[in-house]
Amino acid sequence: MKIGIMTFHWAVNYGAVLQAYALQTYLRNLGHEAYMIDYKPGNRDHNLKNFILNRKLPHPLQYVREAALDRLFEEFRRKYLVRSRRYGSLEELRNDPPAADIYVSGSDQVLHPRTLMKGERRPAPAYMLDFGGADVFRAGYAVSFGCTSYPEGAAAVARKYIGRFDLLSVRETTGVNVAESLGYKGRLWTVPDPTILAGASAYDKVFSAGGNGPSGHTATYLLHGRSALNPRIEHDFGTVRPLGGCSVPDWLLEIRYADRLVTNSFHGTVFALLFHIPFVSLLETGAAAGMNDRFATLLSRVGLTDRILPAYDGRRAEEIFSRDISWDAVDSLMDGYAREGRDFIEMLLARQCVR
């Protein structure tokens, strides 16, 4: 079957690109013609117009660095992702919908209220799959809302389109309540992020492009301004290698060969689990706190919620790292979790509309 995937494959974010790669690869290995619907709002392109309109003027160097990093990401996309023609807006998707038997939205925070309301600088329910013919089966795989309650203004818009999904699964346990609050009437599943579906071996092909990584260090992958913690972590654990600014294969290698990882990234945590790297996961604060359930959902499945810290504390981090992890047990639990995702995909491929 032909399967078009709508996700954040275009984002300059390692986890976003790798979850897109993982879902497409899993479906193609099953023998299906899976591809990325290359929807990227035109206002997300790196150019002078968006530099001004997206209010990046106070941060020109950051914008230039991101544009340069995007070129590295594009090398990965060209090599590993099959893409449709480019779509710059929901209007283009509606006027010339991509051919497919099934549309899949997800994973990642494709149903975040900010994406819904401002993804194109205006409300645009593209990731709710409001395009294409009535004969196309529509599913959400491990979609994330990025919050535990939807703002009312965005909820009023989302309620108009949530019923477009014939089958819907969420990544976080709180996503069930959010979907129901938006009026979804069908059965809901909680399934793993696509990066977990096929296990660590799914990335062997990517590793072959990178060689061996450095060893004997503490890796940190700290987003949302948390990189200021690096000097403290280095004081506590010795040599630190902050991750970022590198190619996608090199980012994976840095995690695979690290002695330990300190991160506030969900996907950083996933790859620590897959590659058997001791880790500490830091929670978000402030407006980003709505994203914390993804850590609890994931780590509760493998019995490692005790490796979550609400804020960095060297003494507590050292105590966590002193505890051994039974990786055999983790692998078994991760495989069971992955099976739940694979079972959902079987229903999806059978186009079973469960209401």
Coordinates of N, CA and C in Angstrom, one line a residue, residues 169-249:
S169 N -3.8 7.0 17.9 CA -3.0 6.6 19.0 C -2.2 7.8 19.5
V170 N -1.9 7.8 20.8 CA -1.1 8.9 21.4 C 0.2 8.4 22.0
R171 N 1.1 9.3 22.2 CA 2.4 8.9 22.7 C 2.5 8.9 24.3
E172 N 1.7 9.9 24.8 CA 1.7 10.1 26.3 C 0.4 9.6 26.9
T173 N 0.4 9.1 28.1 CA -0.8 8.7 28.7 C -1.8 9.9 28.8
T174 N -1.3 11.1 29.1 CA -2.2 12.2 29.3 C -2.9 12.6 27.9
G175 N -2.3 12.1 26.8 CA -2.9 12.4 25.5 C -4.3 11.8 25.3
V176 N -4.5 10.7 26.0 CA -5.9 10.1 26.0 C -6.9 11.1 26.4
N177 N -6.7 11.7 27.6 CA -7.6 12.7 28.1 C -7.7 13.9 27.2
V178 N -6.6 14.4 26.7 CA -6.6 15.5 25.8 C -7.5 15.2 24.6
A179 N -7.3 14.1 23.9 CA -8.0 13.7 22.7 C -9.5 13.6 23.0
E180 N -9.8 13.0 24.2 CA -11.3 12.9 24.6 C -11.9 14.3 24.8
S181 N -11.1 15.2 25.4 CA -11.6 16.6 25.7 C -11.8 17.3 24.4
L182 N -11.2 16.9 23.3 CA -11.4 17.6 22.0 C -12.5 16.9 21.2
G183 N -13.1 15.9 21.8 CA -14.3 15.3 21.2 C -14.0 14.1 20.4
Y184 N -12.8 13.5 20.5 CA -12.6 12.2 19.7 C -13.4 11.1 20.3
K185 N -14.2 10.4 19.5 CA -15.2 9.4 20.0 C -14.7 8.0 19.8
G186 N -13.6 7.8 19.1 CA -13.1 6.4 18.9 C -12.3 5.9 20.1
R187 N -11.9 4.7 19.9 CA -11.0 4.1 20.9 C -9.6 4.7 20.8
L188 N -8.9 4.9 21.8 CA -7.6 5.5 21.8 C -6.5 4.5 22.4
W189 N -5.4 4.5 21.8 CA -4.3 3.7 22.2 C -3.1 4.5 22.6
T190 N -2.3 4.1 23.6 CA -1.0 4.7 23.9 C 0.1 3.8 23.3
V191 N 0.9 4.3 22.4 CA 1.9 3.5 21.8 C 3.2 4.2 21.8
P192 N 4.3 3.4 21.6 CA 5.7 4.0 21.7 C 6.0 4.9 20.5
D193 N 6.9 5.8 20.8 CA 7.5 6.6 19.7 C 8.1 5.7 18.6
P194 N 8.0 6.1 17.4 CA 8.6 5.3 16.3 C 10.0 4.8 16.5
T195 N 10.8 5.6 17.2 CA 12.2 5.3 17.3 C 12.4 4.0 18.1
I196 N 11.3 3.5 18.8 CA 11.4 2.3 19.6 C 10.9 1.1 18.8
L197 N 10.2 1.3 17.7 CA 9.5 0.2 17.0 C 10.4 -1.0 16.7
A198 N 11.5 -0.7 16.1 CA 12.4 -1.8 15.6 C 13.6 -2.0 16.4
G199 N 13.8 -1.4 17.5 CA 15.0 -1.6 18.3 C 16.2 -0.9 17.8
A200 N 17.3 -1.1 18.5 CA 18.6 -0.4 18.2 C 19.1 -0.8 16.9
S201 N 18.8 -2.0 16.4 CA 19.4 -2.4 15.1 C 18.9 -1.6 13.9
A202 N 17.8 -0.9 14.1 CA 17.2 0.0 13.1 C 18.2 1.1 12.6
Y203 N 19.2 1.4 13.5 CA 20.1 2.5 13.2 C 21.5 2.1 12.7
D204 N 21.6 0.7 12.5 CA 22.9 0.2 12.0 C 23.3 0.9 10.7
K205 N 22.3 1.0 9.8 CA 22.6 1.6 8.5 C 23.0 3.1 8.7
V206 N 22.5 3.8 9.6 CA 22.9 5.2 9.9 C 24.3 5.2 10.4
F207 N 24.6 4.3 11.4 CA 25.9 4.3 12.0 C 27.0 4.0 10.9
S208 N 26.7 3.2 9.9 CA 27.7 2.9 8.9 C 28.2 4.2 8.2
A209 N 27.5 5.3 8.3 CA 27.9 6.5 7.7 C 28.8 7.4 8.6
G210 N 28.9 6.9 9.8 CA 29.6 7.8 10.8 C 30.9 7.3 11.4
G211 N 31.1 5.9 11.3 CA 32.3 5.3 11.9 C 32.2 5.2 13.4
N212 N 33.3 5.3 14.1 CA 33.2 5.2 15.6 C 33.2 6.5 16.2
G213 N 32.6 6.6 17.4 CA 32.6 7.8 18.1 C 33.6 7.9 19.3
P214 N 33.8 9.0 19.9 CA 34.7 9.1 21.1 C 34.1 8.3 22.3
S215 N 35.0 7.9 23.2 CA 34.5 7.2 24.4 C 35.1 7.9 25.6
G216 N 34.7 7.4 26.8 CA 35.3 7.9 28.1 C 34.8 9.3 28.5
H217 N 33.6 9.6 28.2 CA 33.2 11.0 28.5 C 31.7 11.0 28.9
T218 N 31.3 12.1 29.5 CA 29.9 12.4 29.8 C 29.3 13.2 28.7
A219 N 28.3 12.7 28.0 CA 27.6 13.4 27.0 C 26.5 14.2 27.6
T220 N 26.2 15.4 27.1 CA 25.1 16.2 27.5 C 24.3 16.6 26.3
Y221 N 23.0 16.5 26.4 CA 22.2 17.0 25.3 C 21.1 17.8 26.0
L222 N 21.3 19.1 26.0 CA 20.4 20.0 26.8 C 19.8 21.1 25.9
L223 N 18.5 21.0 25.9 CA 17.7 21.9 25.0 C 17.1 23.1 25.8
H224 N 16.5 24.0 25.1 CA 15.7 25.1 25.7 C 16.5 25.9 26.8
G225 N 17.8 26.2 26.4 CA 18.6 27.1 27.2 C 19.2 26.5 28.4
R226 N 19.2 25.1 28.5 CA 19.7 24.5 29.7 C 21.2 24.2 29.5
S227 N 21.9 24.5 28.4 CA 23.3 24.2 28.2 C 24.2 24.9 29.3
A228 N 23.6 25.9 30.0 CA 24.4 26.6 31.0 C 24.7 25.6 32.2
L229 N 24.1 24.5 32.2 CA 24.4 23.4 33.2 C 25.7 22.7 32.9
N230 N 26.3 22.8 31.7 CA 27.4 22.0 31.3 C 28.6 22.2 32.3
P231 N 29.0 23.4 32.7 CA 30.1 23.6 33.6 C 29.9 22.8 35.0
R232 N 28.7 22.8 35.5 CA 28.4 22.1 36.7 C 28.5 20.6 36.5
I233 N 28.0 20.1 35.4 CA 28.1 18.7 35.1 C 29.6 18.3 34.9
E234 N 30.3 19.1 34.3 CA 31.8 18.8 34.1 C 32.5 18.8 35.4
H235 N 32.1 19.7 36.3 CA 32.7 19.7 37.6 C 32.4 18.4 38.4
D236 N 31.2 17.9 38.2 CA 30.8 16.7 38.9 C 31.3 15.4 38.3
F237 N 31.4 15.4 37.0 CA 31.7 14.1 36.3 C 32.9 14.1 35.3
G238 N 33.6 15.2 35.3 CA 34.8 15.2 34.4 C 34.4 15.6 33.0
T239 N 35.2 15.3 32.0 CA 35.1 15.7 30.7 C 33.6 15.6 30.1
V240 N 33.1 16.7 29.6 CA 31.8 16.7 29.1 C 31.8 17.0 27.6
R241 N 31.0 16.3 26.8 CA 30.9 16.6 25.4 C 29.4 17.0 25.1
P242 N 29.2 18.3 25.0 CA 27.8 18.7 24.7 C 27.5 18.3 23.2
L243 N 26.3 17.7 23.1 CA 25.9 17.3 21.8 C 25.1 18.3 21.0
G244 N 25.3 18.4 19.7 CA 24.6 19.4 18.9 C 25.6 20.0 17.9
G245 N 25.0 20.6 16.9 CA 25.8 21.2 15.9 C 26.5 20.3 15.0
C246 N 26.1 19.0 15.0 CA 26.8 18.0 14.2 C 25.7 17.3 13.3
S247 N 26.2 16.4 12.5 CA 25.3 15.6 11.6 C 24.5 14.7 12.4
V248 N 23.4 14.1 11.8 CA 22.5 13.2 12.5 C 23.3 11.9 12.9
P249 N 24.0 11.3 12.0 CA 24.8 10.1 12.3 C 25.8 10.4 13.5

